[in-house]
Amino acid sequence: MLQFAANALVLAGLYAILAAGYVLVFRASRLLNFAHGDLMVLGGYLLFSMAVMVGNELTAGAVLAMLVLLAVAALSYQLMIRPMVGHPVFSGILVTIGLSIVLRTGMVLTWTQTPLNVGTKLGVADTAFVLPVGVLITITDVLLVAFAITYILCIHLFLKFSRPGAQMRAAAESPVLAALSGVNVYSVLAIAWLIAAVGAAFAGMLFGVRSSLVPDIAHIGLKAIPVATVGGMDRLGGVIPGALIVALAETAAITWLNPAISEAVPMVILMIVLIVRPWGLIGTKQEFEKV
Amino acid sequence: MATACYKTSYASDMPYQADTSFKRVWLVVFGILVIAVPLTLPTSSVHMLNLVLLASMGALSMNVLTGNAGLISLGHAAFIATGGFASAILVTEFGVPPWLTLFAGILSGALAGFVASLPAIRVRGLYLILSTLAIHSIVVLLFGEYQTRLHSGGFPIPRLMLGPIQMKEALQWYYFLLAIVVITTLFCMNLLRTRVGRAWSAIRDRDIAAEVLGVNVAYYKILAFVFTSAVAGLLGSLSAFYAGYVDVANYTMWLALGYAVMAIIGGFGSILGSFLGAAFVTLLPYAIEGLFKMLSVPPRLEDSKAAVQFGIFGLFVIVFVLLEPKGLVGIWHRIRDYLDLWPYKQRPLTRGTR
């Protein structure tokens, strides 16, 4: 029973990081970034390549991989997202889908479709240990949950107490008024995009060490969209309860039902939320009406 | 003072106006080309034409739903899967004659569209995209469960029999599909110029204002989904019979995206655009393959040809959305206007009938 809760918690951590990225980008630009899952997997693959390049050093490889991923994210922002500001939402979403396809193809061409376990390739053991209460978890699981909590807390503090954070909140609420008040809406969007990419990269690196990477595993990103919707697409605080709900339901389906059916559980939750309460748990109805 | 276009007779409101002699001649020539040319082409080319015709049905329904009615949907693959599986199940389990299952494909697609339209009454825009995404996942999962329980891998279905003719030649399929596509296109063109089409345009532009003006928005949204899903269901049945088997792995998110991309690349909301987009997206893999043969490509790229085709497809999506939002139809209109108006550059402002 506690093992089930631990598994759900780890999955919730992963979902929370991805959903925070979705919420940030949505608040800044009303776009749903369909390429988020691919950025995550790319982070994992880059960790492997960068670590191999510097001679199997894990931490140096992680730093380099983060930098390269940020460069990729900045480039894709400049070329694809920035021109889409002000365009209809569907065009922007199609551009992110195009970006997702391009990233997926790049990953398939560079690292092929064979599963790649970053941990075993680098000789890093993902040591599992047993907690006093009899639960089996690994180091990456703990890191994942710890990073999720720190990440969301940092974003929350950044948004609340720093100047760019206040500008981001203003731009999210009304881009035109914010621009009139001197907020550079483009750079605010760029900051949101890069913060989301950092989260995705870290999640991808931890995921790569924990389990094998295949380019198609990016559909985890799609499964995290219901998490953002359940919590409320415009409020960061909804990400944690949303992640817990979806992760608990999915882990329950894996444990007690068919594992194949558990793939659809987030989508079923998404349908229920959209029928019953489309603006999410703590999302505001005004934001929902503005779509 | 004429400030708008007033059509004074029913005939002048028809969707295709053959008012100039050039248009009349072109219509006849086009008809002859379409009917006669495939007789001279090799079977592989006719097969490509069949694929384009099938794709254009999907692109047409997607374009009507998204471009004309403004309801953005990524769940099209689910409706196509419904039609295909309905036909397959009826033929293999219940022994229904295959041509009858085409109607079952239409009906099942319409039913699935009705279920999918229910969230559309309440949510808009991005949330509608999400709900269609969810429907796609759930429907595909259900069919996947059915397929793994009863058959492993794709399961084959008998050939389509239209009366005494058994459809197995590409050329037979070509004329059959041509007839169906022509009927569907005429249906769509006429639907768009009636009250239904006008209601859809109102909903696409501002649905709250449409509701205020008295348009029954919920009814027309449901109608849009039901109609386009019925066409998609028919497409599903037809492509199941054409391919000879049904496999849930074919109905991926990328299929739904492919039709959305056909609508965008071709031109949002235009019938001609659906055909142009369908031809573009369907023939792109063949064009890339031809390009590979012409240039000397390193063997590594040659192996992952599918991935490269996929990547170039994604690049085209980005390029078209960024640079030419009006799509291929926009390019065509620019060329046509340039040739039409030369040496002038703009249309005169006082022209009221176009």
XYZ file of C-alpha atoms in Angstrom:
645
model
C 0.000 0.000 0.000
C 2.774 2.385 0.933
C 4.735 1.179 -2.076
C 1.791 2.178 -4.212
C 1.767 5.624 -2.607
C 5.514 6.017 -3.188
C 5.218 5.062 -6.846
C 2.349 7.487 -7.266
C 4.352 10.218 -5.580
C 7.283 9.769 -7.947
C 5.024 9.826 -10.984
C 3.326 12.902 -9.557
C 6.698 14.593 -9.275
C 7.423 13.982 -12.949
C 3.969 15.177 -13.980
C 4.240 18.251 -11.758
C 7.471 19.380 -13.416
C 6.051 18.967 -16.906
C 2.717 20.552 -15.973
C 4.478 23.548 -14.423
C 6.183 24.051 -17.779
C 2.851 23.902 -19.595
C 1.221 26.342 -17.172
C 4.092 28.833 -17.406
C 4.104 28.893 -21.195
C 0.311 29.007 -21.326
C 0.147 31.956 -18.964
C 2.705 33.856 -20.963
C 1.394 33.176 -24.445
C -1.846 31.158 -24.457
C 0.000 28.439 -26.317
C 0.030 24.814 -25.325
C 3.559 23.656 -25.970
C 3.182 20.253 -27.588
C 6.948 19.964 -27.842
C 7.483 19.866 -24.069
C 7.719 16.070 -23.920
C 10.274 16.103 -26.720
C 12.383 18.699 -24.897
C 12.352 16.412 -21.885
C 13.549 13.372 -23.810
C 16.105 15.512 -25.618
C 17.490 16.515 -22.232
C 17.985 12.875 -21.341
C 19.725 12.078 -24.619
C 21.925 15.164 -24.350
C 23.024 14.093 -20.868
C 24.297 10.856 -22.364
C 26.113 12.500 -25.266
C 27.601 15.346 -23.260
C 28.742 13.030 -20.496
C 30.394 10.748 -23.034
C 32.052 13.760 -24.618
C 33.675 14.899 -21.357
C 34.783 11.412 -20.493
C 31.921 9.818 -18.573
C 31.660 12.588 -16.012
C 28.076 12.802 -14.885
C 27.843 16.258 -13.315
C 29.872 17.995 -16.022
C 27.780 16.222 -18.613
C 24.591 17.336 -16.879
C 25.670 20.977 -16.883
C 26.676 20.850 -20.534
C 23.449 19.079 -21.472
C 21.430 21.741 -19.695
C 23.275 24.483 -21.573
C 22.797 22.797 -24.934
C 19.117 22.220 -24.264
C 18.672 25.847 -23.272
C 20.344 26.824 -26.529
C 17.959 24.587 -28.473
C 15.001 26.041 -26.582
C 16.169 29.604 -27.183
C 16.661 28.920 -30.886
C 13.233 27.363 -31.260
C 11.734 30.270 -29.346
C 13.366 32.830 -31.588
C 12.458 31.072 -34.831
C 9.073 29.646 -34.062
C 7.349 30.898 -30.957
C 8.167 34.566 -31.093
C 6.634 35.115 -34.557
C 3.474 33.402 -33.350
C 2.617 35.981 -30.690
C -0.713 37.508 -31.609
C -1.566 34.861 -34.157
C -4.561 32.590 -33.613
C -4.012 29.865 -31.072
C -4.337 27.014 -33.530
C -1.473 28.303 -35.676
C 0.768 28.537 -32.635
C -0.165 25.042 -31.546
C 0.565 23.704 -35.020
C 3.991 25.344 -34.877
C 4.745 23.619 -31.576
C 3.538 20.354 -33.080
C 5.865 20.964 -36.024
C 8.685 21.629 -33.568
C 7.829 18.394 -31.782
C 8.036 16.485 -35.073
C 11.365 18.089 -35.966
C 12.837 17.348 -32.520
C 11.544 13.780 -32.636
C 13.112 13.241 -36.062
C 16.390 14.754 -34.898
C 16.457 12.394 -31.937
C 15.652 9.358 -34.065
C 18.362 10.260 -36.562
C 20.990 10.987 -33.937
C 20.358 8.348 -31.315
C 18.236 5.792 -33.241
C 15.210 3.971 -31.931
C 17.051 1.460 -29.782
C 16.344 2.018 -26.083
C 19.145 3.849 -24.364
C 19.601 3.550 -20.647
C 21.765 6.489 -19.698
C 22.555 5.028 -16.310
C 23.945 1.727 -17.509
C 25.779 3.329 -20.417
C 27.591 5.729 -18.139
C 28.164 3.189 -15.436
C 26.068 5.099 -12.951
C 24.129 2.826 -10.689
C 20.662 3.974 -9.772
C 20.950 2.552 -6.292
C 17.700 1.400 -4.814
C 17.304 1.422 -1.101
C 14.586 0.392 1.246
C 13.087 2.972 3.517
C 12.373 2.094 7.132
C 8.668 1.760 6.342
C 9.411 -0.980 3.847
C 9.134 1.004 0.628
C 11.588 0.429 -2.226
C 12.697 3.593 -3.970
C 15.757 4.729 -5.869
C 17.933 7.793 -5.637
C 16.560 9.279 -8.845
C 13.039 8.950 -7.485
C 13.990 10.990 -4.437
C 15.795 13.531 -6.618
C 12.781 13.784 -8.897
C 10.350 14.545 -6.086
C 12.801 16.917 -4.406
C 13.424 18.755 -7.667
C 9.689 19.004 -8.383
C 9.019 20.636 -5.036
C 12.019 22.969 -5.273
C 11.253 23.890 -8.876
C 7.658 24.835 -8.248
C 8.536 26.658 -5.050
C 11.248 28.641 -6.820
C 8.928 29.561 -9.669
C 6.279 30.639 -7.206
C 8.722 32.829 -5.284
C 10.128 34.193 -8.530
C 6.693 35.146 -9.774
C 5.681 36.709 -6.497
C 8.724 38.576 -5.298
C 10.927 39.451 -8.234
C 10.555 42.167 -10.810
C 10.581 39.925 -13.918
C 8.097 37.710 -12.111
C 5.716 40.598 -11.571
C 6.152 41.545 -15.212
C 5.347 37.986 -16.191
C 2.159 38.044 -14.154
C 1.177 41.334 -15.727
C 1.849 40.097 -19.236
C -0.153 36.949 -18.521
C -3.138 38.922 -17.387
C -3.235 41.447 -20.208
C -0.415 41.595 -22.737
C -1.566 44.838 -24.286
C -1.780 46.752 -21.020
C 1.499 45.288 -19.856
C 3.187 46.337 -23.078
C 1.774 49.837 -22.638
C 3.267 49.917 -19.150
C 6.708 49.140 -20.479
C 6.881 45.387 -20.050
C 8.773 43.675 -22.857
C 6.254 40.925 -23.544
C 8.651 39.071 -25.846
C 11.396 38.749 -23.272
C 8.872 37.750 -20.612
C 7.713 34.958 -22.900
C 11.327 33.981 -23.535
C 12.017 33.739 -19.791
C 8.925 31.602 -19.245
C 9.912 29.354 -22.139
C 13.456 28.886 -20.831
C 12.314 28.162 -17.275
C 9.966 25.511 -18.651
C 12.823 24.065 -20.701
C 15.068 23.870 -17.615
C 12.430 21.875 -15.781
C 11.877 19.573 -18.722
C 15.632 19.037 -19.153
C 16.161 18.078 -15.540
C 13.167 15.756 -15.570
C 14.465 14.173 -18.762
C 17.924 13.638 -17.327
C 16.573 11.962 -14.202
C 14.193 9.900 -16.333
C 17.040 8.807 -18.573
C 19.079 7.578 -15.638
C 16.095 5.784 -14.130
C 14.684 4.022 -17.206
C 15.463 3.607 -20.867
C 14.990 6.420 -23.332
C 13.225 5.908 -26.612
C 12.285 8.926 -28.771
C 8.620 7.957 -28.623
C 8.558 8.163 -24.831
C 7.881 11.863 -25.362
C 4.186 10.987 -25.205
C 4.625 11.332 -21.443
C 4.496 15.027 -22.223
C 1.043 14.539 -23.695
C -0.027 12.695 -20.560
C 1.002 15.676 -18.467
C -1.439 17.985 -20.264
C -4.402 16.678 -18.240
C -2.444 17.503 -15.092
C -2.171 21.132 -16.111
C -5.853 21.209 -17.063
C -7.031 19.600 -13.820
C -5.160 22.120 -11.750
C -6.140 25.078 -13.834
C -4.115 26.210 -16.799
C -3.518 29.660 -15.473
C -2.584 28.983 -11.865
C 0.704 27.370 -10.926
C -0.632 26.248 -7.567
C -3.020 23.818 -9.192
C -0.177 21.798 -10.621
C 0.575 19.899 -7.406
C -2.954 18.696 -6.601
C -3.490 17.976 -10.288
C -0.318 15.910 -10.473
C -1.251 13.981 -7.337
C -4.750 13.203 -8.608
C -3.641 12.034 -12.051
C -0.647 10.096 -10.733
C -2.717 8.349 -8.065
C -5.368 7.357 -10.596
C -2.833 6.133 -13.108
C -0.796 4.166 -10.576
C -3.990 2.625 -9.243
C -4.875 1.574 -12.784
C -1.415 0.097 -13.304
C -1.484 -1.783 -10.016
C -5.030 -3.085 -9.929
C -6.215 -2.916 -13.530
C -4.654 -3.461 -16.905
C -1.377 -1.565 -17.497
C -2.504 -0.890 -21.055
C -5.640 0.844 -19.819
C -3.613 3.034 -17.486
C -2.360 4.914 -20.542
C -5.845 6.290 -21.077
C -6.504 7.203 -17.446
C -5.076 10.739 -17.713
C -7.175 11.283 -20.818
C -10.327 10.055 -19.092
C -9.617 12.450 -16.244
C -9.150 15.191 -18.831
C -12.566 14.461 -20.336
C -14.213 14.448 -16.923
C -12.597 17.750 -15.994
C -13.596 19.353 -19.285
C -17.191 18.252 -18.843
C -17.558 19.014 -15.165
C -15.246 21.913 -14.403
C -13.285 23.033 -17.470
C -11.360 25.772 -15.758
C -9.707 23.311 -13.397
C -9.527 23.100 -9.653
C -8.249 26.567 -8.933
C -8.222 28.143 -12.358
C -10.233 31.275 -12.798
C -13.338 31.299 -14.910
C -12.353 34.595 -16.516
C -9.184 33.107 -17.940
C -11.219 30.243 -19.321
C -13.691 32.568 -20.968
C -10.937 34.513 -22.627
C -9.814 31.544 -24.674
C -25.299 52.540 -54.792
C -24.293 48.914 -54.581
C -22.601 48.299 -51.259
C -22.820 44.526 -51.121
C -23.432 41.619 -53.431
C -27.110 40.910 -53.902
C -27.885 37.739 -55.737
C -31.117 38.128 -57.614
C -31.759 34.565 -58.671
C -31.294 31.135 -57.191
C -29.072 30.121 -60.081
C -26.647 32.922 -59.335
C -26.142 31.601 -55.811
C -24.840 28.214 -56.875
C -21.410 27.448 -55.457
C -19.711 27.070 -58.779
C -20.427 29.813 -61.246
C -19.575 28.871 -64.821
C -20.283 32.395 -65.946
C -17.465 32.965 -68.376
C -16.876 30.834 -71.423
C -13.367 30.142 -70.172
C -14.814 28.580 -67.046
C -17.228 26.462 -69.034
C -14.527 25.205 -71.354
C -12.231 24.553 -68.428
C -14.908 22.548 -66.656
C -15.333 20.274 -69.660
C -11.594 19.903 -70.207
C -11.006 19.183 -66.532
C -13.716 16.557 -66.535
C -12.203 14.854 -69.577
C -8.710 14.936 -68.069
C -9.848 13.517 -64.769
C -11.722 10.666 -66.412
C -9.374 9.843 -69.258
C -5.839 10.439 -68.028
C -5.709 7.684 -65.392
C -6.388 5.151 -68.124
C -2.952 5.922 -69.524
C -1.053 5.961 -66.241
C 0.746 3.005 -64.668
C -0.901 1.291 -61.718
C 1.434 2.837 -59.182
C 0.411 6.321 -60.274
C -3.250 5.397 -60.130
C -2.618 4.047 -56.646
C -1.149 7.422 -55.678
C -4.193 9.156 -57.123
C -6.412 6.877 -55.058
C -4.496 7.815 -51.931
C -4.896 11.480 -52.774
C -8.636 11.013 -53.288
C -8.993 9.230 -49.963
C -6.931 11.876 -48.227
C -8.946 14.660 -49.797
C -12.087 13.310 -48.182
C -10.426 13.550 -44.813
C -8.988 16.952 -45.600
C -12.371 18.185 -46.790
C -14.127 17.110 -43.607
C -11.333 18.517 -41.454
C -11.357 21.788 -43.352
C -15.125 22.164 -43.044
C -14.967 21.451 -39.327
C -11.991 23.649 -38.510
C -11.825 26.203 -41.270
C -15.506 26.830 -41.843
C -17.123 26.031 -38.522
C -14.178 27.091 -36.414
C -14.206 23.973 -34.229
C -10.608 22.904 -33.894
C -10.384 19.178 -33.560
C -7.472 16.766 -33.322
C -9.699 13.734 -32.937
C -10.262 12.987 -36.602
C -8.304 9.754 -36.480
C -10.789 8.463 -33.900
C -13.726 8.980 -36.279
C -11.860 7.359 -39.154
C -11.015 4.449 -36.865
C -14.682 4.169 -35.896
C -15.726 3.870 -39.520
C -12.992 1.396 -40.354
C -13.604 -0.801 -37.343
C -17.381 -0.676 -37.754
C -17.034 -1.943 -41.304
C -14.499 -4.558 -40.311
C -16.493 -5.869 -37.368
C -19.732 -6.012 -39.333
C -18.100 -7.845 -42.211
C -16.060 -10.352 -40.221
C -18.311 -11.042 -37.265
C -21.778 -10.609 -38.685
C -21.244 -11.319 -42.374
C -22.891 -8.125 -43.581
C -22.304 -7.474 -47.307
C -19.390 -5.063 -47.581
C -21.163 -2.319 -49.528
C -23.780 -2.078 -46.796
C -21.058 -1.507 -44.225
C -20.129 1.723 -45.983
C -23.383 3.134 -44.698
C -22.578 1.663 -41.312
C -19.296 3.541 -41.494
C -21.170 6.784 -42.114
C -23.610 6.140 -39.277
C -20.994 5.067 -36.768
C -18.854 8.062 -37.635
C -21.852 10.320 -37.136
C -22.571 8.729 -33.765
C -18.970 9.141 -32.638
C -19.072 12.737 -33.833
C -22.200 13.349 -31.818
C -20.529 12.073 -28.663
C -17.436 14.148 -29.399
C -19.496 17.279 -29.965
C -20.962 17.320 -26.479
C -17.931 18.965 -24.844
C -17.840 21.443 -27.729
C -21.015 23.058 -26.485
C -19.303 24.073 -23.309
C -15.648 24.660 -24.135
C -13.870 26.566 -26.874
C -10.503 26.925 -28.514
C -7.649 25.257 -26.702
C -9.911 23.272 -24.378
C -11.796 21.898 -27.369
C -8.498 20.724 -28.808
C -7.768 19.010 -25.495
C -11.136 17.292 -25.366
C -10.768 15.976 -28.913
C -7.286 14.762 -27.957
C -8.801 12.894 -25.025
C -11.516 11.376 -27.212
C -8.912 10.240 -29.697
C -6.903 8.494 -26.987
C -9.919 6.800 -25.437
C -11.427 5.601 -28.720
C -8.110 4.306 -30.020
C -7.514 2.512 -26.748
C -10.948 0.842 -26.886
C -10.358 -0.396 -30.411
C -6.869 -1.501 -29.461
C -8.287 -3.592 -26.638
C -10.788 -5.143 -29.042
C -8.078 -5.903 -31.527
C -5.678 -7.500 -29.067
C -8.382 -9.639 -27.535
C -9.697 -11.018 -30.778
C -6.897 -10.753 -33.292
C -3.239 -10.023 -32.977
C -1.993 -7.376 -35.306
C -4.169 -5.974 -38.040
C -6.993 -8.165 -39.106
C -7.855 -8.628 -42.751
C -11.253 -7.981 -44.211
C -12.751 -9.275 -47.446
C -12.735 -7.257 -50.609
C -15.428 -4.750 -51.328
C -18.031 -6.026 -53.770
C -20.191 -3.514 -55.571
C -22.886 -5.657 -57.051
C -21.115 -8.110 -59.311
C -17.872 -6.148 -59.495
C -15.175 -7.114 -57.087
C -13.014 -4.104 -56.346
C -9.416 -5.049 -56.555
C -7.926 -3.074 -59.413
C -6.538 0.360 -58.668
C -8.401 1.733 -61.665
C -11.768 0.418 -60.439
C -11.133 2.016 -57.091
C -10.176 5.262 -58.817
C -13.525 5.729 -60.533
C -15.429 4.627 -57.465
C -13.531 7.014 -55.202
C -13.805 9.776 -57.809
C -17.582 9.459 -57.786
C -17.714 9.498 -53.986
C -15.352 12.456 -53.726
C -17.307 14.442 -56.305
C -20.558 13.808 -54.441
C -18.978 14.746 -51.112
C -17.452 17.913 -52.540
C -20.744 19.014 -54.060
C -22.421 18.253 -50.750
C -19.916 20.383 -48.856
C -20.005 23.224 -51.349
C -23.764 23.408 -51.214
C -23.882 23.015 -47.453
C -21.519 25.942 -47.059
C -23.724 28.293 -49.012
C -26.938 27.456 -47.204
C -28.132 28.586 -43.810
C -26.016 25.904 -42.146
C -22.851 27.203 -43.743
C -23.658 30.764 -42.824
C -24.334 29.724 -39.238
C -20.966 27.965 -39.199
C -19.218 31.087 -40.447
C -20.910 33.080 -37.716
C -19.807 30.587 -35.094
C -16.273 30.583 -36.431
C -15.966 34.321 -36.277
C -17.576 35.036 -32.900
C -19.811 32.445 -31.388
C -21.077 34.667 -28.605
C -22.171 37.257 -31.141
C -23.766 34.510 -33.205
C -25.756 33.369 -30.193
C -26.890 36.932 -29.628
C -28.002 37.193 -33.233
C -30.194 34.145 -32.827
C -28.087 31.367 -34.277
C -28.627 28.146 -32.336
C -24.943 27.673 -31.644
C -25.193 24.351 -29.828
C -27.240 22.771 -32.609
C -24.891 23.920 -35.366
C -21.799 22.859 -33.452
C -23.242 19.388 -33.017
C -24.244 19.359 -36.670
C -20.724 20.297 -37.737
C -19.211 17.463 -35.749
C -21.821 14.931 -36.854
C -21.507 15.790 -40.540
C -17.734 15.859 -40.698
C -17.412 12.724 -38.587
C -19.854 10.962 -40.892
C -17.589 11.825 -43.832
C -14.609 10.672 -41.782
C -16.394 7.416 -40.966
C -17.031 6.835 -44.660
C -13.360 7.536 -45.282
C -12.485 4.989 -42.616
C -14.607 2.291 -44.225
C -13.273 3.051 -47.689
C -9.632 3.047 -46.665
C -10.138 -0.159 -44.678
C -11.471 -1.875 -47.785
C -8.799 -0.289 -49.947
C -5.953 -1.440 -47.757
C -7.561 -4.816 -47.138
C -6.982 -4.813 -43.407
C -7.700 -2.823 -40.276
C -5.060 -2.144 -37.666
C -5.452 0.193 -34.734
C -1.790 1.144 -35.005
C -2.606 3.038 -38.197
C -4.909 5.458 -36.409
C -2.364 7.524 -34.574
C -2.341 11.132 -33.465
C -0.110 11.843 -36.432
C -2.913 10.777 -38.753
C -5.247 13.320 -37.193
C -2.478 15.880 -37.391
C -1.905 14.970 -41.018
C -5.450 15.980 -41.889
C -5.198 19.174 -39.860
C -1.957 19.944 -41.677
C -3.639 19.259 -45.016
C -6.291 21.793 -44.127
C -3.730 24.370 -42.999
C -1.265 23.886 -45.845
C -4.032 23.844 -48.414
C -5.893 26.820 -47.103
C -8.222 27.146 -44.180
C -11.870 27.140 -45.074
C -11.543 26.647 -48.792
C -12.621 23.561 -50.707
C -9.892 23.917 -53.289
C -7.450 24.202 -50.441
C -8.468 20.821 -49.055
C -7.580 19.148 -52.354
C -4.314 21.028 -52.709
C -3.333 20.228 -49.143
C -4.330 16.582 -49.489
C -2.287 16.220 -52.665
C 0.685 17.991 -51.083
C 0.791 15.967 -47.889
C 0.048 12.623 -49.559
C 2.581 13.017 -52.334
C 5.311 14.533 -50.148
C 6.774 11.166 -49.028
C 6.919 10.006 -52.663
C 8.559 13.262 -53.700
C 11.157 12.916 -50.958
C 11.817 9.349 -52.011
C 12.310 10.498 -55.587
C 14.627 13.218 -54.334
C 16.638 10.660 -52.394
C 17.051 8.572 -55.524
C 18.212 11.571 -57.506
C 20.776 12.842 -55.020
C 23.316 10.498 -53.554
C 22.268 10.185 -49.956
C 24.479 8.653 -47.225
C 23.227 5.200 -46.286
C 22.497 6.259 -42.711
C 19.812 8.626 -43.917
C 18.589 6.026 -46.347
C 17.779 3.647 -43.503
C 15.693 6.062 -41.534
C 13.829 7.271 -44.588
C 10.550 7.281 -42.710
C 11.993 9.497 -39.999
C 13.389 11.930 -42.556
C 10.042 12.088 -44.369
C 8.411 12.753 -41.033
C 10.912 15.480 -40.222
C 10.502 17.226 -43.560
C 6.740 17.049 -43.035
C 7.203 18.841 -39.701
C 9.442 21.444 -41.304
C 6.822 22.146 -43.936
C 4.197 22.575 -41.214
C 6.335 25.187 -39.488
C 7.265 26.947 -42.722
C 3.689 27.174 -43.948
C 2.258 28.346 -40.652
C 4.966 30.981 -40.235
C 5.296 32.244 -43.780
C 2.106 31.517 -45.672
C -0.850 31.288 -43.304
C -3.312 31.313 -46.185
C -1.727 28.169 -47.512
C -1.418 26.913 -51.047
C -4.719 28.539 -51.931
C -3.209 31.858 -50.871
C -0.275 31.288 -53.208
C -2.665 30.298 -55.990
C -4.801 33.382 -55.421
C -1.756 35.594 -55.563
C -0.626 34.085 -58.849
C -4.125 34.189 -60.256
C -4.684 37.801 -59.228
C -1.340 38.821 -60.635
C -2.180 37.288 -63.998
C -5.773 38.451 -63.856
C -5.103 42.072 -63.019
C -1.909 42.734 -64.962
C -0.926 45.529 -65.613
C -3.004 46.690 -62.673
C -2.065 45.702 -59.174
C -5.180 45.965 -57.029
C -8.797 45.188 -57.543
C -10.946 48.308 -57.906
C -12.761 49.179 -54.724
C -16.175 49.690 -56.228
C -16.526 46.174 -57.516
C -19.435 44.671 -55.652
C -20.046 41.272 -57.111
C -16.877 39.387 -56.174
